[in-house]
Amino acid sequence: MADVESLDSNQKAPLKRKRPNVKGNYGDYPADCHKTLNSNERSYFKPCLHTGPCNSECPCVKDKVMCEKTCMCDADCPRKWRGCKCIASGKACSITTACPCARWNRECDPDLCSGCGAAETLSPTNRYDLELAKECCQNVVIQRDIPKRTLLGVSGVSGLGLFIGENVKKDGFLGEYKGEIISNDEAERRGKLYDRRGVSFLFTLNKTQVIDATRAGNKFRFVNHYKKPNCFARVLFTNCTHRIGMFAKRDLVAGEELYFDYG
Ligand SMILES: [Zn+2]
Ligand SMILES: [Zn+2]
Ligand SMILES: [Zn+2]
Ligand SMILES: [Zn+2]
Ligand SMILES: [Zn+2]
């Protein structure tokens, strides 16, 4: 199953070059927030609801994750995520810029990131304003939810496959891997059924949740496994939940079948 850690290790060289390593570089945040970054090391987010400051009894502290905007602690809690201060000019915020949101594997938050244009990009009135989308925050693609054109067809490797219907630049957003969000226990039960059928669309979301695309998925469940993948998944923390974005691993030409390494 794909997770941020395995993606990082698969693509060690390019990611290292493009993104400063967050490990050991927590900015103004306490170092014991390090599990915020890796979806496979943390459960789904539950805000802390206690009164008073976040101490050793706080579930966020216990889980070694940041507090979020929905936590009940004070606004000046040092572990509360404060968004980025990027400026919306010439492609603000992306995995190739120094945006702290992107570095922490999160999408920008229109409630917290005030200067990067996340709110403008996500405003329903600007949804199809492509010029604005080019200039403003590039780190809200899952929330914006405008997938690239894709087509179903007979796969080159097995059964049906998904083909890209337009040219896409490297690292470009293809779409969200959607499905039912279920618990690990439920995934275990369903997995036994699916194994008997020989086909499974379960995708690890975080330490406690799995996405099942079998009945409620979108076209991205038809992306086949192939050892030479041309797309990759990123689990991003998005408005206090984990979601999975599919991205181009290299420049894609319209008509190519999409392959993903499920290993
Ligand atoms: Zn707390
Ligand atoms: Zn908290
Ligand atoms: Zn807190
Ligand atoms: Zn930013
Ligand atoms: Zn942004």
PDB file of C-alpha atoms and ligand atoms in Angstrom:
ATOM      1  CA  MET A   1       0.000   0.000   0.000  1.00  0.00           C
ATOM      2  CA  ALA A   2       1.195   3.482  -0.722  1.00  0.00           C
ATOM      3  CA  ASP A   3       1.981   5.777   2.089  1.00  0.00           C
ATOM      4  CA  VAL A   4       3.995   8.888   2.458  1.00  0.00           C
ATOM      5  CA  GLU A   5       6.944   7.095   3.958  1.00  0.00           C
ATOM      6  CA  SER A   6       7.251   4.535   1.194  1.00  0.00           C
ATOM      7  CA  LEU A   7       6.801   7.236  -1.423  1.00  0.00           C
ATOM      8  CA  ASP A   8       9.566   9.186   0.211  1.00  0.00           C
ATOM      9  CA  SER A   9      11.873   6.205   0.230  1.00  0.00           C
ATOM     10  CA  ASN A  10      10.998   5.300  -3.379  1.00  0.00           C
ATOM     11  CA  GLN A  11      11.788   8.774  -4.570  1.00  0.00           C
ATOM     12  CA  LYS A  12      14.478   9.692  -2.145  1.00  0.00           C
ATOM     13  CA  ALA A  13      16.676  11.646  -4.527  1.00  0.00           C
ATOM     14  CA  PRO A  14      14.132  13.958  -6.207  1.00  0.00           C
ATOM     15  CA  LEU A  15      12.184  14.674  -3.011  1.00  0.00           C
ATOM     16  CA  LYS A  16      15.353  15.473  -1.124  1.00  0.00           C
ATOM     17  CA  ARG A  17      16.312  17.971  -3.767  1.00  0.00           C
ATOM     18  CA  LYS A  18      12.925  19.623  -3.994  1.00  0.00           C
ATOM     19  CA  ARG A  19      11.672  19.659  -0.422  1.00  0.00           C
ATOM     20  CA  PRO A  20      13.609  20.518   2.690  1.00  0.00           C
ATOM     21  CA  ASN A  21      13.539  17.574   5.063  1.00  0.00           C
ATOM     22  CA  VAL A  22      11.079  18.275   7.868  1.00  0.00           C
ATOM     23  CA  LYS A  23      12.704  15.744  10.178  1.00  0.00           C
ATOM     24  CA  GLY A  24      14.768  17.721  12.661  1.00  0.00           C
ATOM     25  CA  ASN A  25      13.467  20.990  11.264  1.00  0.00           C
ATOM     26  CA  TYR A  26      10.208  21.768  13.030  1.00  0.00           C
ATOM     27  CA  GLY A  27      10.301  25.531  12.689  1.00  0.00           C
ATOM     28  CA  ASP A  28       8.401  27.026  15.614  1.00  0.00           C
ATOM     29  CA  TYR A  29       6.591  23.774  16.424  1.00  0.00           C
ATOM     30  CA  PRO A  30       7.547  21.414  19.257  1.00  0.00           C
ATOM     31  CA  ALA A  31       9.683  18.498  18.056  1.00  0.00           C
ATOM     32  CA  ASP A  32       7.210  15.985  19.519  1.00  0.00           C
ATOM     33  CA  CYS A  33       4.746  16.836  16.717  1.00  0.00           C
ATOM     34  CA  HIS A  34       6.699  14.693  14.278  1.00  0.00           C
ATOM     35  CA  LYS A  35       3.957  12.110  13.673  1.00  0.00           C
ATOM     36  CA  THR A  36       1.805  14.812  12.064  1.00  0.00           C
ATOM     37  CA  LEU A  37       3.761  14.283   8.878  1.00  0.00           C
ATOM     38  CA  ASN A  38       3.343  10.564   8.254  1.00  0.00           C
ATOM     39  CA  SER A  39      -0.186   9.312   7.724  1.00  0.00           C
ATOM     40  CA  ASN A  40       0.948   5.728   8.313  1.00  0.00           C
ATOM     41  CA  GLU A  41       2.178   6.643  11.808  1.00  0.00           C
ATOM     42  CA  ARG A  42      -0.989   8.378  13.016  1.00  0.00           C
ATOM     43  CA  SER A  43      -4.687   7.667  13.300  1.00  0.00           C
ATOM     44  CA  TYR A  44      -7.454   9.829  11.886  1.00  0.00           C
ATOM     45  CA  PHE A  45      -7.568  13.227  13.537  1.00  0.00           C
ATOM     46  CA  LYS A  46      -9.658  13.767  16.669  1.00  0.00           C
ATOM     47  CA  PRO A  47      -9.419  17.307  18.097  1.00  0.00           C
ATOM     48  CA  CYS A  48      -8.472  17.665  21.768  1.00  0.00           C
ATOM     49  CA  LEU A  49     -11.449  18.804  23.845  1.00  0.00           C
ATOM     50  CA  HIS A  50      -9.924  19.446  27.285  1.00  0.00           C
ATOM     51  CA  THR A  51      -9.738  22.824  28.999  1.00  0.00           C
ATOM     52  CA  GLY A  52      -6.418  24.464  29.813  1.00  0.00           C
ATOM     53  CA  PRO A  53      -3.093  24.074  28.025  1.00  0.00           C
ATOM     54  CA  CYS A  54      -2.049  20.932  26.122  1.00  0.00           C
ATOM     55  CA  ASN A  55       0.021  18.868  28.554  1.00  0.00           C
ATOM     56  CA  SER A  56       0.918  15.195  28.831  1.00  0.00           C
ATOM     57  CA  GLU A  57      -2.795  14.301  29.214  1.00  0.00           C
ATOM     58  CA  CYS A  58      -3.770  15.885  25.873  1.00  0.00           C
ATOM     59  CA  PRO A  59      -4.499  13.280  23.164  1.00  0.00           C
ATOM     60  CA  CYS A  60      -2.647  15.378  20.557  1.00  0.00           C
ATOM     61  CA  VAL A  61       0.462  15.373  22.778  1.00  0.00           C
ATOM     62  CA  LYS A  62       0.066  11.630  23.434  1.00  0.00           C
ATOM     63  CA  ASP A  63      -0.257  10.943  19.690  1.00  0.00           C
ATOM     64  CA  LYS A  64       2.734  13.227  18.956  1.00  0.00           C
ATOM     65  CA  VAL A  65       0.722  15.213  16.422  1.00  0.00           C
ATOM     66  CA  MET A  66      -0.003  18.898  16.033  1.00  0.00           C
ATOM     67  CA  CYS A  67      -3.135  20.505  17.354  1.00  0.00           C
ATOM     68  CA  GLU A  68      -5.474  21.654  14.618  1.00  0.00           C
ATOM     69  CA  LYS A  69      -7.876  24.553  14.162  1.00  0.00           C
ATOM     70  CA  THR A  70     -10.736  22.475  15.603  1.00  0.00           C
ATOM     71  CA  CYS A  71      -8.872  21.659  18.843  1.00  0.00           C
ATOM     72  CA  MET A  72     -10.410  23.352  21.885  1.00  0.00           C
ATOM     73  CA  CYS A  73      -7.057  24.557  23.250  1.00  0.00           C
ATOM     74  CA  ASP A  74      -6.099  28.234  23.210  1.00  0.00           C
ATOM     75  CA  ALA A  75      -5.303  29.894  19.893  1.00  0.00           C
ATOM     76  CA  ASP A  76      -1.734  30.408  21.084  1.00  0.00           C
ATOM     77  CA  CYS A  77      -1.120  26.705  21.851  1.00  0.00           C
ATOM     78  CA  PRO A  78       2.448  26.252  20.523  1.00  0.00           C
ATOM     79  CA  ARG A  79       1.550  22.974  18.809  1.00  0.00           C
ATOM     80  CA  LYS A  80      -1.450  24.385  16.930  1.00  0.00           C
ATOM     81  CA  TRP A  81      -0.986  24.410  13.144  1.00  0.00           C
ATOM     82  CA  ARG A  82      -0.783  27.987  11.898  1.00  0.00           C
ATOM     83  CA  GLY A  83      -0.796  27.533   8.109  1.00  0.00           C
ATOM     84  CA  CYS A  84       1.723  29.148   5.767  1.00  0.00           C
ATOM     85  CA  LYS A  85       2.669  32.734   5.063  1.00  0.00           C
ATOM     86  CA  CYS A  86       3.402  32.300   1.367  1.00  0.00           C
ATOM     87  CA  ILE A  87       2.459  35.137  -0.970  1.00  0.00           C
ATOM     88  CA  ALA A  88       0.159  34.607  -3.948  1.00  0.00           C
ATOM     89  CA  SER A  89       2.376  35.596  -6.815  1.00  0.00           C
ATOM     90  CA  GLY A  90       3.816  33.409  -9.534  1.00  0.00           C
ATOM     91  CA  LYS A  91       2.669  29.998  -8.306  1.00  0.00           C
ATOM     92  CA  ALA A  92       2.624  30.211  -4.539  1.00  0.00           C
ATOM     93  CA  CYS A  93       2.691  27.012  -2.451  1.00  0.00           C
ATOM     94  CA  SER A  94       3.549  23.743  -4.175  1.00  0.00           C
ATOM     95  CA  ILE A  95       5.671  20.694  -3.422  1.00  0.00           C
ATOM     96  CA  THR A  96       8.503  22.405  -5.318  1.00  0.00           C
ATOM     97  CA  THR A  97       8.419  25.596  -3.215  1.00  0.00           C
ATOM     98  CA  ALA A  98       9.331  26.124   0.442  1.00  0.00           C
ATOM     99  CA  CYS A  99       5.667  26.153   1.536  1.00  0.00           C
ATOM    100  CA  PRO A 100       5.541  24.642   5.064  1.00  0.00           C
ATOM    101  CA  CYS A 101       2.082  23.147   4.365  1.00  0.00           C
ATOM    102  CA  ALA A 102       3.413  21.188   1.391  1.00  0.00           C
ATOM    103  CA  ARG A 103       6.474  20.134   3.402  1.00  0.00           C
ATOM    104  CA  TRP A 104       4.274  18.800   6.192  1.00  0.00           C
ATOM    105  CA  ASN A 105       2.216  16.775   3.675  1.00  0.00           C
ATOM    106  CA  ARG A 106      -0.841  18.949   4.049  1.00  0.00           C
ATOM    107  CA  GLU A 107      -2.917  21.014   1.700  1.00  0.00           C
ATOM    108  CA  CYS A 108      -3.179  24.718   2.411  1.00  0.00           C
ATOM    109  CA  ASP A 109      -6.096  25.711   4.588  1.00  0.00           C
ATOM    110  CA  PRO A 110      -8.247  28.658   3.468  1.00  0.00           C
ATOM    111  CA  ASP A 111      -8.996  29.395   7.148  1.00  0.00           C
ATOM    112  CA  LEU A 112      -5.317  29.609   8.130  1.00  0.00           C
ATOM    113  CA  CYS A 113      -3.162  30.393   5.088  1.00  0.00           C
ATOM    114  CA  SER A 114      -4.048  34.032   4.583  1.00  0.00           C
ATOM    115  CA  GLY A 115      -1.699  35.271   1.869  1.00  0.00           C
ATOM    116  CA  CYS A 116      -1.263  32.431  -0.611  1.00  0.00           C
ATOM    117  CA  GLY A 117      -4.650  32.657  -2.302  1.00  0.00           C
ATOM    118  CA  ALA A 118      -5.973  29.310  -1.042  1.00  0.00           C
ATOM    119  CA  ALA A 119      -9.335  30.878  -0.153  1.00  0.00           C
ATOM    120  CA  GLU A 120      -9.622  32.652  -3.514  1.00  0.00           C
ATOM    121  CA  THR A 121      -8.706  29.508  -5.453  1.00  0.00           C
ATOM    122  CA  LEU A 122     -11.295  27.467  -3.539  1.00  0.00           C
ATOM    123  CA  SER A 123     -14.092  30.015  -3.723  1.00  0.00           C
ATOM    124  CA  PRO A 124     -16.957  28.494  -5.745  1.00  0.00           C
ATOM    125  CA  THR A 125     -17.150  31.681  -7.829  1.00  0.00           C
ATOM    126  CA  ASN A 126     -13.526  31.209  -8.950  1.00  0.00           C
ATOM    127  CA  ARG A 127     -13.688  27.455  -9.437  1.00  0.00           C
ATOM    128  CA  TYR A 128     -13.200  27.564 -13.208  1.00  0.00           C
ATOM    129  CA  ASP A 129     -10.972  30.657 -13.293  1.00  0.00           C
ATOM    130  CA  LEU A 130      -7.928  28.923 -14.750  1.00  0.00           C
ATOM    131  CA  GLU A 131      -5.778  32.051 -14.807  1.00  0.00           C
ATOM    132  CA  LEU A 132      -6.339  32.628 -11.093  1.00  0.00           C
ATOM    133  CA  ALA A 133      -5.679  28.958 -10.371  1.00  0.00           C
ATOM    134  CA  LYS A 134      -2.333  29.228 -12.186  1.00  0.00           C
ATOM    135  CA  GLU A 135      -1.190  32.236 -10.132  1.00  0.00           C
ATOM    136  CA  CYS A 136      -2.541  31.381  -6.667  1.00  0.00           C
ATOM    137  CA  CYS A 137      -1.854  28.548  -4.235  1.00  0.00           C
ATOM    138  CA  GLN A 138      -1.086  25.260  -6.036  1.00  0.00           C
ATOM    139  CA  ASN A 139      -1.427  23.282  -2.819  1.00  0.00           C
ATOM    140  CA  VAL A 140      -5.213  22.923  -2.673  1.00  0.00           C
ATOM    141  CA  VAL A 141      -5.752  20.550  -5.595  1.00  0.00           C
ATOM    142  CA  ILE A 142      -7.669  17.863  -3.697  1.00  0.00           C
ATOM    143  CA  GLN A 143     -10.004  20.429  -2.158  1.00  0.00           C
ATOM    144  CA  ARG A 144     -10.452  22.142  -5.529  1.00  0.00           C
ATOM    145  CA  ASP A 145     -11.347  18.720  -6.970  1.00  0.00           C
ATOM    146  CA  ILE A 146     -10.964  19.316 -10.685  1.00  0.00           C
ATOM    147  CA  PRO A 147      -9.542  16.037 -12.009  1.00  0.00           C
ATOM    148  CA  LYS A 148      -7.778  15.706 -15.352  1.00  0.00           C
ATOM    149  CA  ARG A 149      -9.707  14.128 -18.198  1.00  0.00           C
ATOM    150  CA  THR A 150      -9.354  10.335 -18.076  1.00  0.00           C
ATOM    151  CA  LEU A 151     -10.879   7.522 -20.113  1.00  0.00           C
ATOM    152  CA  LEU A 152     -11.570   3.853 -19.397  1.00  0.00           C
ATOM    153  CA  GLY A 153     -10.248   1.332 -21.899  1.00  0.00           C
ATOM    154  CA  VAL A 154      -8.794  -2.127 -22.367  1.00  0.00           C
ATOM    155  CA  SER A 155      -5.603  -2.208 -20.342  1.00  0.00           C
ATOM    156  CA  GLY A 156      -2.200  -3.158 -21.683  1.00  0.00           C
ATOM    157  CA  VAL A 157      -1.624  -5.287 -18.575  1.00  0.00           C
ATOM    158  CA  SER A 158      -4.946  -6.549 -17.200  1.00  0.00           C
ATOM    159  CA  GLY A 159      -8.699  -6.052 -17.697  1.00  0.00           C
ATOM    160  CA  LEU A 160      -9.826  -2.454 -17.817  1.00  0.00           C
ATOM    161  CA  GLY A 161      -7.360   0.359 -17.367  1.00  0.00           C
ATOM    162  CA  LEU A 162      -7.429   4.126 -17.014  1.00  0.00           C
ATOM    163  CA  PHE A 163      -5.951   6.351 -19.711  1.00  0.00           C
ATOM    164  CA  ILE A 164      -5.035   9.998 -19.463  1.00  0.00           C
ATOM    165  CA  GLY A 165      -7.058  12.171 -21.837  1.00  0.00           C
ATOM    166  CA  GLU A 166      -4.821  15.255 -21.883  1.00  0.00           C
ATOM    167  CA  ASN A 167      -1.163  16.157 -21.559  1.00  0.00           C
ATOM    168  CA  VAL A 168      -0.045  16.582 -17.948  1.00  0.00           C
ATOM    169  CA  LYS A 169       3.211  18.009 -16.606  1.00  0.00           C
ATOM    170  CA  LYS A 170       5.318  16.115 -14.072  1.00  0.00           C
ATOM    171  CA  ASP A 171       3.868  16.435 -10.520  1.00  0.00           C
ATOM    172  CA  GLY A 172       0.539  17.601 -11.990  1.00  0.00           C
ATOM    173  CA  PHE A 173      -2.620  16.613 -10.084  1.00  0.00           C
ATOM    174  CA  LEU A 174      -4.598  13.861 -11.829  1.00  0.00           C
ATOM    175  CA  GLY A 175      -7.470  13.408  -9.388  1.00  0.00           C
ATOM    176  CA  GLU A 176      -8.424  12.053  -5.990  1.00  0.00           C
ATOM    177  CA  TYR A 177      -8.512   8.354  -5.157  1.00  0.00           C
ATOM    178  CA  LYS A 178     -12.017   8.191  -3.708  1.00  0.00           C
ATOM    179  CA  GLY A 179     -14.012   5.528  -1.918  1.00  0.00           C
ATOM    180  CA  GLU A 180     -15.612   4.590   1.377  1.00  0.00           C
ATOM    181  CA  ILE A 181     -13.500   5.404   4.416  1.00  0.00           C
ATOM    182  CA  ILE A 182     -13.576   2.312   6.636  1.00  0.00           C
ATOM    183  CA  SER A 183     -11.754   1.085   9.740  1.00  0.00           C
ATOM    184  CA  ASN A 184      -8.870  -1.385   9.624  1.00  0.00           C
ATOM    185  CA  ASP A 185     -11.148  -4.059  11.155  1.00  0.00           C
ATOM    186  CA  GLU A 186     -13.770  -3.594   8.455  1.00  0.00           C
ATOM    187  CA  ALA A 187     -11.047  -3.654   5.791  1.00  0.00           C
ATOM    188  CA  GLU A 188      -9.859  -6.966   7.232  1.00  0.00           C
ATOM    189  CA  ARG A 189     -13.370  -8.447   6.919  1.00  0.00           C
ATOM    190  CA  ARG A 190     -13.964  -7.104   3.415  1.00  0.00           C
ATOM    191  CA  GLY A 191     -10.441  -8.049   2.347  1.00  0.00           C
ATOM    192  CA  LYS A 192     -11.178 -11.744   2.954  1.00  0.00           C
ATOM    193  CA  LEU A 193     -14.169 -11.471   0.604  1.00  0.00           C
ATOM    194  CA  TYR A 194     -12.204  -9.595  -2.017  1.00  0.00           C
ATOM    195  CA  ASP A 195      -9.311 -12.054  -1.887  1.00  0.00           C
ATOM    196  CA  ARG A 196     -11.709 -14.839  -2.815  1.00  0.00           C
ATOM    197  CA  ARG A 197     -12.751 -12.782  -5.840  1.00  0.00           C
ATOM    198  CA  GLY A 198      -9.124 -12.067  -6.617  1.00  0.00           C
ATOM    199  CA  VAL A 199      -9.569  -8.309  -6.901  1.00  0.00           C
ATOM    200  CA  SER A 200      -9.254  -5.658  -4.227  1.00  0.00           C
ATOM    201  CA  PHE A 201      -9.426  -1.873  -4.189  1.00  0.00           C
ATOM    202  CA  LEU A 202      -8.370  -1.272  -0.591  1.00  0.00           C
ATOM    203  CA  PHE A 203      -5.931   1.577  -0.086  1.00  0.00           C
ATOM    204  CA  THR A 204      -4.336   2.438   3.270  1.00  0.00           C
ATOM    205  CA  LEU A 205      -5.267   5.975   4.311  1.00  0.00           C
ATOM    206  CA  ASN A 206      -3.610   6.176   7.740  1.00  0.00           C
ATOM    207  CA  LYS A 207      -2.860   3.951  10.719  1.00  0.00           C
ATOM    208  CA  THR A 208      -6.541   3.330  11.492  1.00  0.00           C
ATOM    209  CA  GLN A 209      -8.432   3.867   8.227  1.00  0.00           C
ATOM    210  CA  VAL A 210      -8.569   2.362   4.755  1.00  0.00           C
ATOM    211  CA  ILE A 211     -10.246   3.600   1.573  1.00  0.00           C
ATOM    212  CA  ASP A 212     -12.389   0.975  -0.129  1.00  0.00           C
ATOM    213  CA  ALA A 213     -13.035   1.948  -3.747  1.00  0.00           C
ATOM    214  CA  THR A 214     -14.931  -1.251  -4.621  1.00  0.00           C
ATOM    215  CA  ARG A 215     -18.476   0.168  -4.565  1.00  0.00           C
ATOM    216  CA  ALA A 216     -18.080   3.890  -3.940  1.00  0.00           C
ATOM    217  CA  GLY A 217     -14.846   4.567  -5.809  1.00  0.00           C
ATOM    218  CA  ASN A 218     -14.162   6.715  -8.832  1.00  0.00           C
ATOM    219  CA  LYS A 219     -12.250   5.923 -12.026  1.00  0.00           C
ATOM    220  CA  PHE A 220      -8.896   5.941 -10.267  1.00  0.00           C
ATOM    221  CA  ARG A 221      -9.565   2.456  -8.973  1.00  0.00           C
ATOM    222  CA  PHE A 222      -8.972   1.274 -12.549  1.00  0.00           C
ATOM    223  CA  VAL A 223      -5.335   2.399 -12.492  1.00  0.00           C
ATOM    224  CA  ASN A 224      -3.440  -0.878 -12.805  1.00  0.00           C
ATOM    225  CA  HIS A 225      -0.327  -1.988 -10.992  1.00  0.00           C
ATOM    226  CA  TYR A 226       2.835  -1.966 -13.069  1.00  0.00           C
ATOM    227  CA  LYS A 227       6.441  -2.009 -11.980  1.00  0.00           C
ATOM    228  CA  LYS A 228       7.196   1.079 -14.082  1.00  0.00           C
ATOM    229  CA  PRO A 229       4.608   3.513 -12.686  1.00  0.00           C
ATOM    230  CA  ASN A 230       3.892   6.871 -14.312  1.00  0.00           C
ATOM    231  CA  CYS A 231       1.773   8.205 -11.467  1.00  0.00           C
ATOM    232  CA  PHE A 232       2.077   8.252  -7.690  1.00  0.00           C
ATOM    233  CA  ALA A 233      -0.182   8.805  -4.705  1.00  0.00           C
ATOM    234  CA  ARG A 234       0.268  11.278  -1.856  1.00  0.00           C
ATOM    235  CA  VAL A 235      -1.762  11.100   1.326  1.00  0.00           C
ATOM    236  CA  LEU A 236      -2.371  14.717   2.285  1.00  0.00           C
ATOM    237  CA  PHE A 237      -3.813  16.108   5.477  1.00  0.00           C
ATOM    238  CA  THR A 238      -6.615  18.255   4.155  1.00  0.00           C
ATOM    239  CA  ASN A 239      -8.972  20.307   6.303  1.00  0.00           C
ATOM    240  CA  CYS A 240      -8.375  17.936   9.260  1.00  0.00           C
ATOM    241  CA  THR A 241      -8.823  14.680   7.315  1.00  0.00           C
ATOM    242  CA  HIS A 242      -6.542  12.484   5.221  1.00  0.00           C
ATOM    243  CA  ARG A 243      -7.220  12.298   1.493  1.00  0.00           C
ATOM    244  CA  ILE A 244      -5.310  10.667  -1.354  1.00  0.00           C
ATOM    245  CA  GLY A 245      -4.228  12.620  -4.425  1.00  0.00           C
ATOM    246  CA  MET A 246      -2.888  10.976  -7.590  1.00  0.00           C
ATOM    247  CA  PHE A 247      -0.096  12.856  -9.371  1.00  0.00           C
ATOM    248  CA  ALA A 248       1.980  12.476 -12.545  1.00  0.00           C
ATOM    249  CA  LYS A 249       5.387  10.945 -11.882  1.00  0.00           C
ATOM    250  CA  ARG A 250       6.688  12.401 -15.152  1.00  0.00           C
ATOM    251  CA  ASP A 251       5.293  14.375 -18.103  1.00  0.00           C
ATOM    252  CA  LEU A 252       2.290  12.448 -19.462  1.00  0.00           C
ATOM    253  CA  VAL A 253       1.023  12.486 -23.042  1.00  0.00           C
ATOM    254  CA  ALA A 254      -2.701  12.136 -23.828  1.00  0.00           C
ATOM    255  CA  GLY A 255      -3.538   8.510 -24.554  1.00  0.00           C
ATOM    256  CA  GLU A 256      -1.060   6.885 -22.149  1.00  0.00           C
ATOM    257  CA  GLU A 257      -2.347   4.271 -19.744  1.00  0.00           C
ATOM    258  CA  LEU A 258      -1.842   5.228 -16.096  1.00  0.00           C
ATOM    259  CA  TYR A 259       0.179   2.837 -13.953  1.00  0.00           C
ATOM    260  CA  PHE A 260       0.754   2.884 -10.266  1.00  0.00           C
ATOM    261  CA  ASP A 261       3.094   0.822  -8.107  1.00  0.00           C
ATOM    262  CA  TYR A 262       0.813  -0.730  -5.459  1.00  0.00           C
ATOM    263  CA  GLY A 263       3.797  -2.604  -4.022  1.00  0.00           C
TER     264      GLY A 263
HETATM  265 ZN    ZN B   1      -4.753  19.463  23.714  1.00  0.00          ZN
HETATM  266 ZN    ZN B   2      -5.111  19.347  20.130  1.00  0.00          ZN
HETATM  267 ZN    ZN B   3      -3.201  22.363  21.668  1.00  0.00          ZN
HETATM  268 ZN    ZN B   4       2.184  28.024   1.384  1.00  0.00          ZN
HETATM  269 ZN    ZN B   5      -1.116  27.879  -0.156  1.00  0.00          ZN
END
